[in-house]
Coordinates of C-alpha atoms and ligand atoms in Angstrom, one line a residue:
M162 CA -30.8 12.0 -7.7
S163 CA -32.9 9.0 -8.7
I164 CA -31.6 6.5 -11.3
K165 CA -33.1 4.2 -13.8
I166 CA -33.0 0.5 -13.2
P167 CA -32.6 -1.1 -16.6
F168 CA -32.1 -4.7 -15.9
F169 CA -34.7 -5.3 -13.2
K170 CA -37.1 -8.0 -13.9
K171 CA -40.4 -7.3 -12.2
K172 CA -40.2 -10.0 -9.5
Q173 CA -36.6 -9.0 -8.5
K174 CA -37.6 -5.3 -8.3
E175 CA -40.4 -6.2 -5.9
E176 CA -37.8 -8.0 -3.7
F177 CA -35.8 -4.9 -3.3
Q178 CA -37.3 -2.7 -0.5
G179 CA -34.9 0.2 -0.5
E180 CA -34.7 3.3 -2.7
L181 CA -32.4 3.3 -5.7
E182 CA -30.9 6.6 -4.9
N183 CA -27.4 7.5 -4.2
V184 CA -26.0 4.4 -5.8
P185 CA -22.2 4.0 -5.7
R186 CA -20.7 4.5 -9.2
H187 CA -17.8 2.3 -8.5
V188 CA -18.0 -0.7 -6.2
A189 CA -14.8 -2.7 -5.4
I190 CA -15.1 -6.1 -3.7
I191 CA -12.5 -8.2 -1.8
M192 CA -14.0 -11.7 -2.3
D193 CA -12.7 -13.5 0.8
G194 CA -13.5 -16.6 2.7
N195 CA -13.6 -19.3 0.0
G196 CA -11.2 -21.6 1.9
R197 CA -13.1 -21.3 5.2
W198 CA -16.4 -21.9 3.5
A199 CA -15.1 -25.2 2.2
E200 CA -13.4 -26.2 5.4
R201 CA -16.6 -25.7 7.4
K202 CA -18.3 -28.1 5.0
G203 CA -15.4 -30.6 5.3
L204 CA -14.4 -30.0 1.7
P205 CA -11.0 -29.2 0.2
R206 CA -10.3 -25.4 0.0
V207 CA -10.7 -25.4 -3.8
A208 CA -14.3 -26.4 -3.5
G209 CA -14.9 -22.9 -2.0
H210 CA -13.2 -21.3 -5.0
K211 CA -15.4 -23.2 -7.4
E212 CA -18.5 -22.2 -5.5
G213 CA -17.4 -18.6 -5.4
V214 CA -17.6 -18.4 -9.1
H215 CA -21.4 -18.4 -9.0
A216 CA -21.4 -15.7 -6.4
V217 CA -19.4 -13.5 -8.8
N218 CA -22.2 -13.8 -11.4
K219 CA -24.9 -13.0 -8.8
V220 CA -23.1 -9.8 -8.0
V221 CA -22.4 -8.9 -11.6
R222 CA -26.1 -9.3 -12.3
A223 CA -27.2 -7.3 -9.3
A224 CA -24.7 -4.5 -9.9
A225 CA -25.7 -4.1 -13.5
K226 CA -29.3 -3.9 -12.3
A227 CA -28.4 -1.2 -9.8
D228 CA -26.7 0.9 -12.6
V229 CA -23.3 0.7 -11.0
E230 CA -20.8 2.0 -13.6
V231 CA -17.7 0.0 -12.5
L232 CA -17.5 -3.2 -10.5
T233 CA -13.9 -4.2 -9.5
M234 CA -13.5 -7.7 -8.1
F235 CA -10.3 -8.7 -6.3
A236 CA -9.6 -12.2 -7.6
F237 CA -5.9 -12.8 -7.1
S238 CA -3.3 -10.7 -5.3
T239 CA 0.4 -10.4 -5.9
E240 CA 0.8 -12.1 -2.5
N241 CA -1.5 -15.1 -3.4
W242 CA 1.5 -16.6 -5.3
K243 CA 2.7 -17.7 -1.8
R244 CA -0.1 -20.3 -1.8
P245 CA 0.4 -24.0 -2.6
K246 CA 1.0 -24.6 -6.3
S247 CA -2.0 -26.8 -6.7
E248 CA -4.3 -24.1 -5.3
I249 CA -2.8 -21.5 -7.6
E250 CA -3.3 -23.8 -10.6
F251 CA -6.9 -24.3 -9.6
L252 CA -7.5 -20.6 -9.2
M253 CA -5.9 -19.9 -12.6
K254 CA -8.5 -22.1 -14.3
L255 CA -11.5 -20.3 -12.8
P256 CA -11.6 -17.3 -15.2
K257 CA -12.1 -19.8 -18.1
E258 CA -14.8 -21.7 -16.2
F259 CA -16.6 -18.5 -15.1
L260 CA -16.6 -17.1 -18.7
H261 CA -17.6 -20.4 -20.2
V262 CA -20.8 -20.4 -18.1
Y263 CA -21.5 -16.7 -17.8
L264 CA -20.2 -14.8 -20.8
P265 CA -23.5 -15.1 -22.7
E266 CA -25.3 -13.4 -19.7
I267 CA -22.6 -10.8 -19.5
M268 CA -23.1 -10.0 -23.2
E269 CA -26.8 -9.8 -22.7
N270 CA -26.4 -7.4 -19.8
N271 CA -24.1 -5.2 -22.0
V272 CA -21.2 -5.6 -19.5
R273 CA -17.6 -4.9 -20.6
I274 CA -14.8 -6.9 -19.1
N275 CA -11.3 -5.6 -18.3
T276 CA -8.5 -6.4 -15.8
I277 CA -6.1 -4.5 -13.5
G278 CA -2.8 -6.1 -12.4
E279 CA 0.2 -7.7 -14.0
F280 CA -1.7 -9.5 -16.7
E281 CA 1.4 -10.7 -18.6
A282 CA 2.6 -12.8 -15.7
L283 CA -0.5 -15.0 -15.7
P284 CA -0.5 -18.4 -17.3
E285 CA -1.1 -18.5 -21.1
H286 CA -4.4 -20.4 -20.8
T287 CA -5.7 -17.9 -18.2
K288 CA -4.7 -14.9 -20.4
E289 CA -6.3 -16.5 -23.5
A290 CA -9.7 -17.0 -21.8
I291 CA -9.7 -13.4 -20.4
Q292 CA -8.4 -11.8 -23.5
H293 CA -11.2 -13.5 -25.5
A294 CA -13.8 -12.0 -23.1
I295 CA -12.2 -8.6 -23.2
D296 CA -12.4 -8.7 -27.0
E297 CA -15.9 -10.1 -27.1
T298 CA -17.2 -7.4 -24.7
K299 CA -15.2 -4.4 -25.9
H300 CA -18.1 -2.7 -27.7
N301 CA -20.5 -3.1 -24.7
D302 CA -21.2 0.2 -23.2
G303 CA -22.9 -0.8 -19.9
M304 CA -21.1 -1.6 -16.7
L305 CA -17.4 -2.2 -16.6
L306 CA -16.5 -5.5 -14.9
N307 CA -12.9 -5.1 -13.8
F308 CA -11.1 -8.2 -12.5
A309 CA -8.1 -7.5 -10.3
L310 CA -5.8 -10.4 -11.2
N311 CA -2.2 -10.6 -10.0
Y312 CA -2.9 -7.2 -8.5
G313 CA -1.1 -5.5 -5.7
G314 CA -1.5 -1.9 -4.6
R315 CA 2.1 -1.3 -3.7
F316 CA 3.4 -2.8 -6.9
E317 CA 0.9 -0.6 -8.8
I318 CA 2.3 2.5 -7.1
M319 CA 5.9 1.5 -7.6
R320 CA 5.2 0.7 -11.3
A321 CA 3.7 4.1 -11.7
V322 CA 6.7 5.8 -10.1
K323 CA 9.1 3.9 -12.4
Q324 CA 7.1 4.9 -15.5
I325 CA 7.0 8.5 -14.3
V326 CA 10.7 8.6 -13.8
N327 CA 11.2 7.1 -17.2
D328 CA 8.9 9.7 -18.8
I329 CA 10.7 12.5 -17.0
D330 CA 14.1 11.1 -18.2
C331 CA 13.0 11.2 -21.8
A332 CA 11.3 14.6 -21.4
K333 CA 7.8 13.3 -22.1
L334 CA 6.8 14.7 -18.7
S335 CA 8.0 17.5 -16.5
V336 CA 8.2 17.4 -12.7
E337 CA 6.1 20.6 -12.6
A338 CA 3.3 19.0 -14.5
L339 CA 3.0 16.1 -12.1
D340 CA 0.0 16.3 -9.8
E341 CA -2.4 13.8 -8.2
N342 CA -4.6 13.6 -11.3
L343 CA -1.6 12.9 -13.6
F344 CA -0.2 10.4 -11.1
S345 CA -3.5 8.5 -11.2
D346 CA -3.2 8.2 -15.0
Y347 CA -0.1 6.0 -14.4
L348 CA -2.0 3.5 -12.3
Y349 CA -3.8 0.4 -13.8
T350 CA -7.0 2.2 -13.1
N351 CA -6.1 5.0 -15.4
G352 CA -9.1 7.1 -16.1
L353 CA -11.5 5.3 -13.7
Q354 CA -13.2 7.0 -10.9
D355 CA -12.1 5.9 -7.4
P356 CA -14.2 3.3 -5.7
D357 CA -17.1 4.8 -3.8
L358 CA -17.8 1.6 -1.9
L359 CA -15.5 -1.3 -0.9
I360 CA -17.0 -4.5 0.3
R361 CA -15.0 -7.2 2.0
T362 CA -16.5 -10.6 3.0
S363 CA -15.5 -13.2 5.6
G364 CA -15.1 -10.9 8.6
E365 CA -11.6 -9.7 7.8
Q366 CA -11.2 -5.9 8.1
R367 CA -8.2 -5.0 6.1
L368 CA -7.2 -3.9 2.6
S369 CA -4.6 -6.7 2.0
N370 CA -2.9 -4.4 -0.5
F371 CA -6.0 -3.6 -2.6
M372 CA -6.4 -0.2 -4.2
L373 CA -4.3 1.7 -1.7
W374 CA -4.2 4.9 -3.7
Q375 CA -7.7 4.8 -5.0
S376 CA -9.4 4.0 -1.7
A377 CA -8.4 7.3 0.0
Y378 CA -12.1 8.3 0.4
T379 CA -13.8 5.1 -0.2
E380 CA -16.6 3.9 2.1
F381 CA -15.8 0.4 3.6
W382 CA -18.5 -2.2 4.3
F383 CA -17.5 -5.5 6.0
T384 CA -19.6 -8.6 6.4
D385 CA -19.1 -12.0 8.0
V386 CA -20.7 -13.7 5.1
L387 CA -18.2 -16.0 3.3
W388 CA -17.7 -15.2 -0.4
P389 CA -19.5 -18.3 -1.7
D390 CA -22.6 -17.4 0.3
F391 CA -22.7 -13.9 -1.0
D392 CA -25.9 -13.3 -2.9
E393 CA -28.2 -10.5 -4.1
S394 CA -29.7 -9.9 -0.6
V395 CA -26.2 -9.2 0.9
W396 CA -25.5 -7.0 -2.0
W397 CA -28.6 -4.9 -1.3
Q398 CA -27.7 -4.7 2.4
A399 CA -24.3 -3.2 1.4
L400 CA -26.0 -0.7 -1.0
N401 CA -28.6 0.2 1.6
E402 CA -26.0 1.0 4.1
Y403 CA -23.9 3.0 1.6
Q404 CA -26.9 5.1 0.8
H405 CA -27.0 6.3 4.4
R406 CA -23.4 7.2 4.7
K407 CA -22.4 10.9 4.8
R408 CA -19.3 11.5 2.7
R409 CA -17.5 14.7 3.6
F410 CA -14.1 14.4 1.8
G411 CA -12.6 16.5 4.5
G412 CA -15.2 19.2 4.1
L413 CA -18.1 20.1 6.4
Ligands
LIG694 C1 -10.6 -15.7 -1.3 O1 -10.7 -16.8 -0.5 C2 -10.0 -16.1 -2.7 C3 -8.6 -15.7 -2.9 C4 -7.9 -15.0 -2.1 C5 -8.0 -16.1 -4.1 P1 -9.5 -17.4 0.4 O2 -8.9 -18.4 -0.4 O3 -8.6 -16.3 0.9 O4 -10.4 -18.0 1.6 P2 -9.9 -18.0 3.1 O5 -9.7 -16.5 3.5 O6 -8.7 -18.8 3.3 O7 -11.1 -18.5 3.9
LIG695 C1 -7.2 -10.9 -0.4 O1 -7.6 -12.0 0.3 C2 -7.0 -11.2 -1.9 C3 -8.2 -11.6 -2.6 C4 -9.4 -11.7 -2.2 C5 -8.0 -11.9 -4.0 P1 -6.4 -12.8 1.1 O2 -7.2 -14.0 1.7 O3 -5.3 -13.2 0.2 O4 -5.9 -11.8 2.2 P2 -5.2 -12.0 3.6 O5 -4.0 -12.9 3.3 O6 -6.2 -12.7 4.5 O7 -4.9 -10.6 4.1
LIG696 MG1 -8.6 -15.1 2.5

C-alpha cells in the first residue's frame, strides 16, 4: 500500500530517503529525558521541559506529513504528581505556551486536538488553554493529536471496570455482552485504533504505566535521544524501522 503525502514541501520530501509505505496509523510517544537534557547543559530541569515544547511541534508536523492518523503524546502521568510542586506548576503552563505558538500551524495542517487522562483534575488555566484548542480544532478532519495528560494506564483500566460495574448494576449492560471490544469502549481511547508504534526517548525501556491495554501488539522503538533533541530525522528513523517490522499478532 502506498500513501499520499499531503503536507510535504518539496525540499523536505527530498530529505526523506525511505519509502512512504506501511506507515503506522497510530503512533504513541513517551517524551522522556527533558530533565537530563537540561542537567547536561548545567540548566535547571524545567529548561528541558521548555525546549521539549518545540520538539512536540516538529513531530506533529512530521507525523501529519506522513499521513499518520493518530499521534498520542504522553505529556504528564498520574505518577508525575510526585514531583516537586514548582516543576509541576511549570509543566502545567506548557500546554498554553505550546498552543500560543503553534496553534496556527496546527490549524493550517488540519490537525484536531484531544486529550486522554483525568482532565478535570488539571489546573483551571491548563484546562482552559486545552479546551480552547479542542474547540478551535474540532472541525479539522486530518490527524488527531492526542495529549495524554494526567494519564495512567492502570487508573484508566480501573475506571473502565467501575463504569462497567455501574452499567451492569443499572441494567445498561449485560455481563454476556461484555467482550474485548466493548471493554475498549470504556477506556479514554474509546473508538481509537490501538497504537501501531510506540516510541520512547532517553534510553529508558519501559512503559511507565502508558497505554497498558492498548499496547498489547504495539511495536516498540527506543532511542537514546533526549526528548528536546528529537527532530524530524529521528522521527523518520523510527518510521523506517517500523516499516521493516513483521507483525504477526500471534499468527504465522
Ligand atoms: C519527560 O522528561 C517529561 C515528563 C515526564 C513530564 P523528564 O522530566 O522525565 O526527564 P528525565 O527523565 O528526568 O530526564
Ligand atoms: C513517563 O516518564 C511519563 C511521561 C513521559 C509523561 P517518567 O520520566 O515519568 O517515567 P519514569 O519515572 O522514568 O518511569
Ligand atoms: Mg523521565
